[in-house]
PDB file of C-alpha atoms and ligand atoms in Angstrom:
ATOM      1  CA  UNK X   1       6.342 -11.383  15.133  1.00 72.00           C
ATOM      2  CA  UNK X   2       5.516  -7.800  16.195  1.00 93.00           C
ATOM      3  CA  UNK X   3       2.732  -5.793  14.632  1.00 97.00           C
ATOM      4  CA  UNK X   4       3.121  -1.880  14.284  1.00 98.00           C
ATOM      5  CA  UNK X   5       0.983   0.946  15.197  1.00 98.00           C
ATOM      6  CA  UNK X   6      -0.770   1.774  12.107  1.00 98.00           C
ATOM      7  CA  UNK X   7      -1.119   5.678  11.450  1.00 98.00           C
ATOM      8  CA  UNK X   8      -4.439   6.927  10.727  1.00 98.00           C
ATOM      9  CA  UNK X   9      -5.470  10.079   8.619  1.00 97.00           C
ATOM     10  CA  UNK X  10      -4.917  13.113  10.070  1.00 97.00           C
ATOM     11  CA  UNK X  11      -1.431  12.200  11.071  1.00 98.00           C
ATOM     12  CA  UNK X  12       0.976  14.407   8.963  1.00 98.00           C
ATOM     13  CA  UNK X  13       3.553  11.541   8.648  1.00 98.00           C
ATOM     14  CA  UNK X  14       0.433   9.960   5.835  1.00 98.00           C
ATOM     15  CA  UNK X  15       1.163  13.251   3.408  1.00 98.00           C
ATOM     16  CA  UNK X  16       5.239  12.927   3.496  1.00 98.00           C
ATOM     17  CA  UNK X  17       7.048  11.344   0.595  1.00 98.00           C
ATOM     18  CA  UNK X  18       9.253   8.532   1.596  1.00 98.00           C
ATOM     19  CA  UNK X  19      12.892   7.853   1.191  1.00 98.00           C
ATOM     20  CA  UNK X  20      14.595   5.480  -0.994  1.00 98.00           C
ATOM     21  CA  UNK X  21      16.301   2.240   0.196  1.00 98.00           C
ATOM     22  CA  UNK X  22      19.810   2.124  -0.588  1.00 97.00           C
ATOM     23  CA  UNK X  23      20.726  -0.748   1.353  1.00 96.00           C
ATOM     24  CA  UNK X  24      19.119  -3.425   3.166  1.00 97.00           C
ATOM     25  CA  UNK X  25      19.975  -3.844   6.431  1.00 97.00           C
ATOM     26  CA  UNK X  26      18.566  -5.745   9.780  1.00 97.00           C
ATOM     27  CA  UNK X  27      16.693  -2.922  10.945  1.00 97.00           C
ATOM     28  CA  UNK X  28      15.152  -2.705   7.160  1.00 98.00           C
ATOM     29  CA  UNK X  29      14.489  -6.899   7.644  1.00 98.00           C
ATOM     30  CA  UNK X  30      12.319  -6.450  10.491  1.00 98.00           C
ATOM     31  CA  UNK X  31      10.561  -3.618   9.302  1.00 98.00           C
ATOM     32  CA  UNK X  32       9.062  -5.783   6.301  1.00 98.00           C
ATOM     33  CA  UNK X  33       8.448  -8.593   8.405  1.00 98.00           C
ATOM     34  CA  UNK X  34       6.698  -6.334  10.853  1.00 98.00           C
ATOM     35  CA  UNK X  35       4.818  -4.988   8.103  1.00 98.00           C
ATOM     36  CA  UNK X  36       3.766  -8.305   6.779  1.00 98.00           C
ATOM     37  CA  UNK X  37       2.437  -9.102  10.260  1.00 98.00           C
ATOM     38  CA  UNK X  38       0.724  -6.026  10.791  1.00 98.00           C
ATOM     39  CA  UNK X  39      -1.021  -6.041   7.026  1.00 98.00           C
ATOM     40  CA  UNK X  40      -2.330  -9.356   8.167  1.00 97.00           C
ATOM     41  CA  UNK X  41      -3.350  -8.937  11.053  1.00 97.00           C
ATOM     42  CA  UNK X  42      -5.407  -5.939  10.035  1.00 95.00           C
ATOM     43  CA  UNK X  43      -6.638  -8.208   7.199  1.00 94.00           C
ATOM     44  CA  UNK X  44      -5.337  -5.540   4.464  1.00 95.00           C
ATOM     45  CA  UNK X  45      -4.098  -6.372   0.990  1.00 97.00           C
ATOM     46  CA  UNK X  46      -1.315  -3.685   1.226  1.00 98.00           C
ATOM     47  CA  UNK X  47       0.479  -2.131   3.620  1.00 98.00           C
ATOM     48  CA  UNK X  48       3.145   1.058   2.956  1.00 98.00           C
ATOM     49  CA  UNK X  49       6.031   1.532   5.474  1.00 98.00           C
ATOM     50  CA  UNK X  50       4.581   5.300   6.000  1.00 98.00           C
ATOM     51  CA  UNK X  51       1.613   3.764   7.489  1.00 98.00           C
ATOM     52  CA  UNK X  52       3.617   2.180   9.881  1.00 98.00           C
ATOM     53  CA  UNK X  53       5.704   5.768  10.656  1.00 98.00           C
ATOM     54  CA  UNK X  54       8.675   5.091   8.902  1.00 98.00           C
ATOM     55  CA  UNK X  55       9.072   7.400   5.653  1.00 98.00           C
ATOM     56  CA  UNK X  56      10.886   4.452   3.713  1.00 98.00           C
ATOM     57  CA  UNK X  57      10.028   3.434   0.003  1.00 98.00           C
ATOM     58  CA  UNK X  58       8.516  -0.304   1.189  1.00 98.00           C
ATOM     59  CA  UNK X  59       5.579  -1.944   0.036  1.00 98.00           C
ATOM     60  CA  UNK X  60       3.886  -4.854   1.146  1.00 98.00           C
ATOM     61  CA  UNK X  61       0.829  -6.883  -0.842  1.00 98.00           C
ATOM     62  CA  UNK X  62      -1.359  -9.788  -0.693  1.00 98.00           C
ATOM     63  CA  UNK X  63      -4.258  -9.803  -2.219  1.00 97.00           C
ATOM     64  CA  UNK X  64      -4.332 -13.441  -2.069  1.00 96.00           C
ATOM     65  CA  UNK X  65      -1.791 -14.982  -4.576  1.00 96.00           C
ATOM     66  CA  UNK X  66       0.779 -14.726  -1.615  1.00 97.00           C
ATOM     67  CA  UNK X  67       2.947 -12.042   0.003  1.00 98.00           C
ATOM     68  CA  UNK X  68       4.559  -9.518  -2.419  1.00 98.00           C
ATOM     69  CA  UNK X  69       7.049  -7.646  -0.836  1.00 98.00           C
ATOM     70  CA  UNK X  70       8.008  -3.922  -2.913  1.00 98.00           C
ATOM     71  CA  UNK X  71      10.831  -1.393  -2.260  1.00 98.00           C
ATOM     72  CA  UNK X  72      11.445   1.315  -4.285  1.00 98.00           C
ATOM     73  CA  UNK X  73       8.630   0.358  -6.831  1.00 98.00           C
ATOM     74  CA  UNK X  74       8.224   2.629  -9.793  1.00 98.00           C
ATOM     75  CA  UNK X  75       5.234   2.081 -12.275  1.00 98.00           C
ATOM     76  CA  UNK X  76       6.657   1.769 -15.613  1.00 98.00           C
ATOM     77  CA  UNK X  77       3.839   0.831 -17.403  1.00 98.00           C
ATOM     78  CA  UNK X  78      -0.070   1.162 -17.408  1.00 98.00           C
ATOM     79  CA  UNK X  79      -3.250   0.050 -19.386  1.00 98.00           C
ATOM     80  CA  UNK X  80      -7.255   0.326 -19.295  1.00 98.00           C
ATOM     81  CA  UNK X  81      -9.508   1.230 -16.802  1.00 98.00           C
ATOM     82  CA  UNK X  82     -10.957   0.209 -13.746  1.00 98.00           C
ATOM     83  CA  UNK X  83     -13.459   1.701 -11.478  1.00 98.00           C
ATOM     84  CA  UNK X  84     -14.369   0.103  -7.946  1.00 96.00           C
ATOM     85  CA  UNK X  85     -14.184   0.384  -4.185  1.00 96.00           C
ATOM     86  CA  UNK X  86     -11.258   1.281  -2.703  1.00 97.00           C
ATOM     87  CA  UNK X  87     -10.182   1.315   1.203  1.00 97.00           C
ATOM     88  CA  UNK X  88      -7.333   1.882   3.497  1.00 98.00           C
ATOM     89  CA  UNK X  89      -5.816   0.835   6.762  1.00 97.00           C
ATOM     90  CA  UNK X  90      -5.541   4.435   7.528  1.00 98.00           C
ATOM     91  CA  UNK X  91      -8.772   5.478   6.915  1.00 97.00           C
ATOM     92  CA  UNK X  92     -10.756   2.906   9.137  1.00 95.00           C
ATOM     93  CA  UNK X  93     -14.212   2.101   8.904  1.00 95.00           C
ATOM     94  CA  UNK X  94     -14.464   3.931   5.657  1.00 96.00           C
ATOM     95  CA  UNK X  95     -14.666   3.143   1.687  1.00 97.00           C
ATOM     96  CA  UNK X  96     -14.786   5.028  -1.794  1.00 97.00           C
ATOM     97  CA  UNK X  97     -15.133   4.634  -5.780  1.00 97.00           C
ATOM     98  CA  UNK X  98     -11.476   5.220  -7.204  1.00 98.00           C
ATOM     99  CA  UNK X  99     -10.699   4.504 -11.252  1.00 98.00           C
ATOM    100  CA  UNK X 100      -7.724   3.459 -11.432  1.00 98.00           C
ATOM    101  CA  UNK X 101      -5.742   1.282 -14.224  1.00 98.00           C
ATOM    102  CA  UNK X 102      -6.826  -2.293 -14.709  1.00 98.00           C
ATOM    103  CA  UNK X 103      -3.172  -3.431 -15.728  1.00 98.00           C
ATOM    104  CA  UNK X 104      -0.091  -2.085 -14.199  1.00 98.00           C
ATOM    105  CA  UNK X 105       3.857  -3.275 -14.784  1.00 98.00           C
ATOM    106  CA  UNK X 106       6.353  -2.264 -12.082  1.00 98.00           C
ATOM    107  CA  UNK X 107       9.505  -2.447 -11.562  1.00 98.00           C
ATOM    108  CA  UNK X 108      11.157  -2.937  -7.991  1.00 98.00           C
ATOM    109  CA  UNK X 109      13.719  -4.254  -5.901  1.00 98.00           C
ATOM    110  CA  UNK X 110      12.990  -7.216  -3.958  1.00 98.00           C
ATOM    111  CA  UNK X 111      14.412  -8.444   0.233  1.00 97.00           C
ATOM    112  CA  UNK X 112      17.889  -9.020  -2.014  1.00 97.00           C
ATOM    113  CA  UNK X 113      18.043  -5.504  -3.943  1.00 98.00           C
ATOM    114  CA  UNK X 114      17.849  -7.351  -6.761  1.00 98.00           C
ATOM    115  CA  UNK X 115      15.575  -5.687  -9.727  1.00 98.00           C
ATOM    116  CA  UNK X 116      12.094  -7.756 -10.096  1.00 98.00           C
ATOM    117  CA  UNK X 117       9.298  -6.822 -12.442  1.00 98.00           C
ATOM    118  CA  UNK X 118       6.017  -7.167 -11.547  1.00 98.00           C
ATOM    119  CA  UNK X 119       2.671  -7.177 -13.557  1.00 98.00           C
ATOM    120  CA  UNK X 120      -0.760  -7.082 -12.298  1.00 98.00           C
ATOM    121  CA  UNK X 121      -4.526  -7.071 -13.074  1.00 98.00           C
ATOM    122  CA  UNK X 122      -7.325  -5.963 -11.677  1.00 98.00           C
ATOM    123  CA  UNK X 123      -7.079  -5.915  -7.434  1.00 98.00           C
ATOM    124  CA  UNK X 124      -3.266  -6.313  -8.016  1.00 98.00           C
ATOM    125  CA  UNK X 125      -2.856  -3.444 -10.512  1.00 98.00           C
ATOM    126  CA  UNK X 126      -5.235  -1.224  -8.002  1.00 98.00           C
ATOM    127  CA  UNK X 127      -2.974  -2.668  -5.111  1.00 98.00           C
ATOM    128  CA  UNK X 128       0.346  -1.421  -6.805  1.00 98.00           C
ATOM    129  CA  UNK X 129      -1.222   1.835  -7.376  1.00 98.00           C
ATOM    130  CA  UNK X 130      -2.525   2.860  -3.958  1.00 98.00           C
ATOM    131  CA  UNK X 131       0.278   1.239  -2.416  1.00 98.00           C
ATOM    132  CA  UNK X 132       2.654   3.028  -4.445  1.00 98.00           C
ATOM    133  CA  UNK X 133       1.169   6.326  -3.733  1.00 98.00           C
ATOM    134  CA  UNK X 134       1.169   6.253  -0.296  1.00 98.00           C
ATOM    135  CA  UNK X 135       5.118   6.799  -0.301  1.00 98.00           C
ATOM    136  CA  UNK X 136       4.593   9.615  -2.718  1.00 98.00           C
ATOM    137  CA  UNK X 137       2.396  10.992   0.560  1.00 98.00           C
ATOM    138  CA  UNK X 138      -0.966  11.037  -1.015  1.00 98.00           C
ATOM    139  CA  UNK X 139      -4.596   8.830   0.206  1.00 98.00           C
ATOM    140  CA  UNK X 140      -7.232   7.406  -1.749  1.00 98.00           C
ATOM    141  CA  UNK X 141      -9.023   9.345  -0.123  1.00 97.00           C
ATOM    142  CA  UNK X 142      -8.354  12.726  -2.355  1.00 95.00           C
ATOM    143  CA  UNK X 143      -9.287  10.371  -5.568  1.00 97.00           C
ATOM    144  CA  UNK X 144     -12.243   9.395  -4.621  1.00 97.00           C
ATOM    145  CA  UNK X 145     -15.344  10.061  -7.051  1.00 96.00           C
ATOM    146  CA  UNK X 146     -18.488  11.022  -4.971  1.00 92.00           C
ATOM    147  CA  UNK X 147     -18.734  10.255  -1.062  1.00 92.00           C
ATOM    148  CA  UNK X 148     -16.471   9.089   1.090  1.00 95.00           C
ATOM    149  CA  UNK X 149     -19.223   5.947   2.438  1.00 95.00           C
ATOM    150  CA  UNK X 150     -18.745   4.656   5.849  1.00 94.00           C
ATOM    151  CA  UNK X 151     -18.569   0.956   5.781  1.00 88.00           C
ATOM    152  CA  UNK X 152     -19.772   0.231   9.609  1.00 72.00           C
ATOM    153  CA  UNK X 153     -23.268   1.987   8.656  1.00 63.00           C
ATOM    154  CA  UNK X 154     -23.434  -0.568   5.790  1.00 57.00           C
ATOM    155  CA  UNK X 155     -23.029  -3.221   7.701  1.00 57.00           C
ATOM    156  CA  UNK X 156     -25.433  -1.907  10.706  1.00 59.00           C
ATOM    157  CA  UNK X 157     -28.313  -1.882   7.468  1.00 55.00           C
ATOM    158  CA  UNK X 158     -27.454  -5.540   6.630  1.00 50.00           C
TER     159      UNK X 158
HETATM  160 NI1   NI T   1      -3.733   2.543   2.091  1.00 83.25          NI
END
């Protein structure tokens, strides 16, 4: 078990696009289970291998139906709408309104390179998109409708 560094925003590594896998190898193996433990130990739902510094198309989700491990995901298909908060390992302490689809299909390889297809609703489907994303180099943070809200404040007011 080892747990990464996670990059925060402001660190240019965040806005580069990732590189395929073409082959899974033990150094690739250890990366995913080092970004499993690191997602939860941070208590995230997701967790891209750019957040972790290494510009490799890997995803890792849980949003609570179990791990879901990603690499080279493409979205092949989306449907309706959903609007809610949004936040981000990277972008501690903070939270923002994103719309994003309320059903998304995509299609991946999974730890055996073998082509899975995926389908999710409503956290899931926001969890493939943001996820997904961050290897194309971009935050939630440059979707976000209105403020950026800090989430410590909230909880001082409780
Ligand atoms: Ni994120």
């Amino acid at each position: 078990m080892a747990i990464r560094a996670v990059r925060e925003i402001g660190d240019e590594i965040l806005k580069k696009r990732s590189k395929a896998v073409t082959k899974m190898t033990l150094r690739t193996k250890i990366l995913i289970e080092d970004m499993f433990d690191t997602m939860y130990e941070q208590m995230g739902v997701g967790l891209a291998a750019p957040q972790v510094g290494i510009l490799k198309r890997i995803v890792t989700i849980d949003v609570g139906d179990g791990p879901i491990l990603l690499i080279n995901p493409e979205i092949v298909e989306v449907s309706g709408e959903q609007t809610g908060e949004e936040a981000c390992l990277s972008v501690p302490g903070k939270c923002g309104v994103v719309t994003r689809p309320d059903y998304v299909k995509v299609k991946a390889l999974d730890q055996d390179m073998q082509e899975i297809v995926l389908e999710g609703e409503g956290l899931l489907a926001r969890a493939f998109c943001h996820e997904i994303d961050h290897l194309d180099g971009q935050l939630y943070v440059e979707l976000v409708e209105g403020e950026l809200r800090d989430t410590r404040a909230e909880e001082e007011e409780e």
